[in-house]
């Protein structure tokens, strides 16, 4: 093999490697993050003046990760479906409402923006849980 053939072969291999690294990965879910979230869950009841203390936690999550938030009666499982420059999209395993929206607006997918707390509540009128998520 002459010197010219070696150089051409090395350039071809380098081009393939660069192309493989730059191309999309279809066999593995791309994970973006980690992002730290402040999670506050506050149980409430319309039947009592005294309310329990809120539970504060921090979780470090990447795209594709899940975490649980305790609510009255069960846990809500939250999945980070997308992380982007302005925040993230999350999915929940049960319908929730933005704190000041009505029952007709219950959903299981929400956008969380950097610096803007997202307040969600369980779909109940007499007692439930408010979940506040903030990107730290």
Short mmCIF file of C-alpha atoms in Angstrom, two decimals:
data_model
loop_
_atom_site.label_atom_id
_atom_site.label_comp_id
_atom_site.label_asym_id
_atom_site.label_seq_id
_atom_site.Cartn_x
_atom_site.Cartn_y
_atom_site.Cartn_z
CA UNK A 1 0.00 0.00 0.00
CA UNK A 2 1.46 3.34 -0.99
CA UNK A 3 1.39 6.55 1.01
CA UNK A 4 -1.47 8.03 -1.04
CA UNK A 5 -3.69 4.97 -0.48
CA UNK A 6 -3.11 5.08 3.28
CA UNK A 7 -4.10 8.78 3.45
CA UNK A 8 -7.24 8.22 1.36
CA UNK A 9 -8.23 5.21 3.49
CA UNK A 10 -7.71 7.15 6.74
CA UNK A 11 -9.76 10.09 5.42
CA UNK A 12 -12.58 7.76 4.40
CA UNK A 13 -12.63 6.09 7.83
CA UNK A 14 -12.54 9.48 9.58
CA UNK A 15 -15.44 10.67 7.41
CA UNK A 16 -17.49 7.61 8.35
CA UNK A 17 -16.77 8.12 12.05
CA UNK A 18 -17.71 11.81 11.94
CA UNK A 19 -20.88 10.99 10.00
CA UNK A 20 -21.85 8.29 12.48
CA UNK A 21 -21.32 10.61 15.46
CA UNK A 22 -23.28 13.47 13.89
CA UNK A 23 -26.19 11.37 12.70
CA UNK A 24 -29.35 10.70 14.70
CA UNK A 25 -29.45 7.73 17.03
CA UNK A 26 -32.50 5.63 16.34
CA UNK A 27 -31.67 2.64 18.52
CA UNK A 28 -31.16 4.50 21.82
CA UNK A 29 -33.39 7.15 23.37
CA UNK A 30 -31.39 10.35 23.66
CA UNK A 31 -31.22 11.60 27.25
CA UNK A 32 -30.86 15.29 27.95
CA UNK A 33 -30.14 16.70 31.38
CA UNK A 34 -29.82 16.33 34.24
CA UNK A 35 -32.11 19.09 35.44
CA UNK A 36 -32.88 19.70 39.11
CA UNK A 37 -36.54 20.13 39.99
CA UNK A 38 -37.96 21.46 43.22
CA UNK A 39 -41.11 19.47 44.00
CA UNK A 40 -43.60 20.64 46.63
CA UNK A 41 -46.69 18.55 47.37
CA UNK A 42 -49.37 20.09 49.58
CA UNK A 43 -52.36 18.05 50.67
CA UNK A 44 -55.51 20.09 51.32
CA UNK A 45 -59.04 19.55 52.54
CA UNK A 46 -62.11 21.70 52.25
CA UNK A 47 -63.39 20.17 55.50
CA UNK A 48 -60.64 21.43 57.81
CA UNK A 49 -59.16 24.84 58.60
CA UNK A 50 -55.83 23.26 59.51
CA UNK A 51 -53.89 21.86 56.57
CA UNK A 52 -50.88 19.51 56.65
CA UNK A 53 -47.39 20.89 56.08
CA UNK A 54 -46.11 20.75 52.49
CA UNK A 55 -43.55 18.10 51.53
CA UNK A 56 -40.48 19.56 49.78
CA UNK A 57 -38.07 17.47 47.72
CA UNK A 58 -35.53 17.94 44.96
CA UNK A 59 -35.06 15.48 42.12
CA UNK A 60 -32.42 15.38 39.42
CA UNK A 61 -33.95 14.20 36.14
CA UNK A 62 -33.03 13.74 32.51
CA UNK A 63 -35.18 13.24 29.46
CA UNK A 64 -36.96 9.88 29.77
CA UNK A 65 -36.69 9.70 33.58
CA UNK A 66 -39.65 9.23 35.93
CA UNK A 67 -40.27 10.19 39.55
CA UNK A 68 -43.20 9.83 41.95
CA UNK A 69 -45.02 12.52 43.91
CA UNK A 70 -47.21 11.47 46.87
CA UNK A 71 -50.82 12.64 46.65
CA UNK A 72 -53.89 11.78 48.70
CA UNK A 73 -54.84 8.20 47.86
CA UNK A 74 -51.87 7.30 45.65
CA UNK A 75 -48.70 8.56 43.96
CA UNK A 76 -48.55 10.50 40.71
CA UNK A 77 -45.82 9.24 38.40
CA UNK A 78 -44.22 12.02 36.36
CA UNK A 79 -42.21 11.27 33.21
CA UNK A 80 -39.86 13.86 31.67
CA UNK A 81 -40.74 13.55 27.99
CA UNK A 82 -38.54 16.38 26.65
CA UNK A 83 -35.90 18.77 27.96
CA UNK A 84 -35.21 21.92 25.93
CA UNK A 85 -33.51 25.30 26.38
CA UNK A 86 -36.65 27.00 27.72
CA UNK A 87 -37.72 24.21 30.09
CA UNK A 88 -39.24 20.76 29.70
CA UNK A 89 -42.37 18.77 28.88
CA UNK A 90 -43.72 16.31 31.41
CA UNK A 91 -46.37 13.59 31.30
CA UNK A 92 -48.31 12.30 34.31
CA UNK A 93 -49.94 8.90 34.79
CA UNK A 94 -53.23 10.55 35.79
CA UNK A 95 -55.07 13.67 34.73
CA UNK A 96 -54.25 16.79 36.71
CA UNK A 97 -55.41 20.40 36.44
CA UNK A 98 -53.47 23.62 36.48
CA UNK A 99 -54.27 25.06 39.88
CA UNK A 100 -56.74 27.72 38.70
CA UNK A 101 -58.28 25.81 35.77
CA UNK A 102 -61.54 23.87 35.85
CA UNK A 103 -62.27 20.17 35.59
CA UNK A 104 -62.75 20.45 31.83
CA UNK A 105 -59.08 21.41 31.49
CA UNK A 106 -57.61 18.30 33.16
CA UNK A 107 -54.68 16.90 31.19
CA UNK A 108 -51.73 14.54 31.51
CA UNK A 109 -49.14 16.57 29.57
CA UNK A 110 -47.68 19.92 30.67
CA UNK A 111 -44.87 22.29 29.77
CA UNK A 112 -42.67 23.50 32.60
CA UNK A 113 -40.82 26.74 31.78
CA UNK A 114 -37.54 27.89 33.33
CA UNK A 115 -38.18 30.15 36.32
CA UNK A 116 -41.98 29.70 36.26
CA UNK A 117 -43.52 27.44 38.92
CA UNK A 118 -46.08 24.98 37.53
CA UNK A 119 -48.93 24.37 39.99
CA UNK A 120 -51.01 21.26 39.36
CA UNK A 121 -53.81 19.84 41.46
CA UNK A 122 -55.65 16.55 41.63
CA UNK A 123 -59.11 16.50 40.06
CA UNK A 124 -61.14 16.66 43.26
CA UNK A 125 -63.27 19.31 44.94
CA UNK A 126 -63.35 18.30 48.62
CA UNK A 127 -59.77 17.16 49.34
CA UNK A 128 -56.69 16.63 47.23
CA UNK A 129 -53.09 17.57 46.61
CA UNK A 130 -51.45 20.54 44.91
CA UNK A 131 -48.10 19.80 43.27
CA UNK A 132 -45.73 22.69 42.50
CA UNK A 133 -42.80 21.98 40.15
CA UNK A 134 -40.01 24.51 39.61
CA UNK A 135 -36.79 24.11 37.63
CA UNK A 136 -34.03 24.94 40.14
#
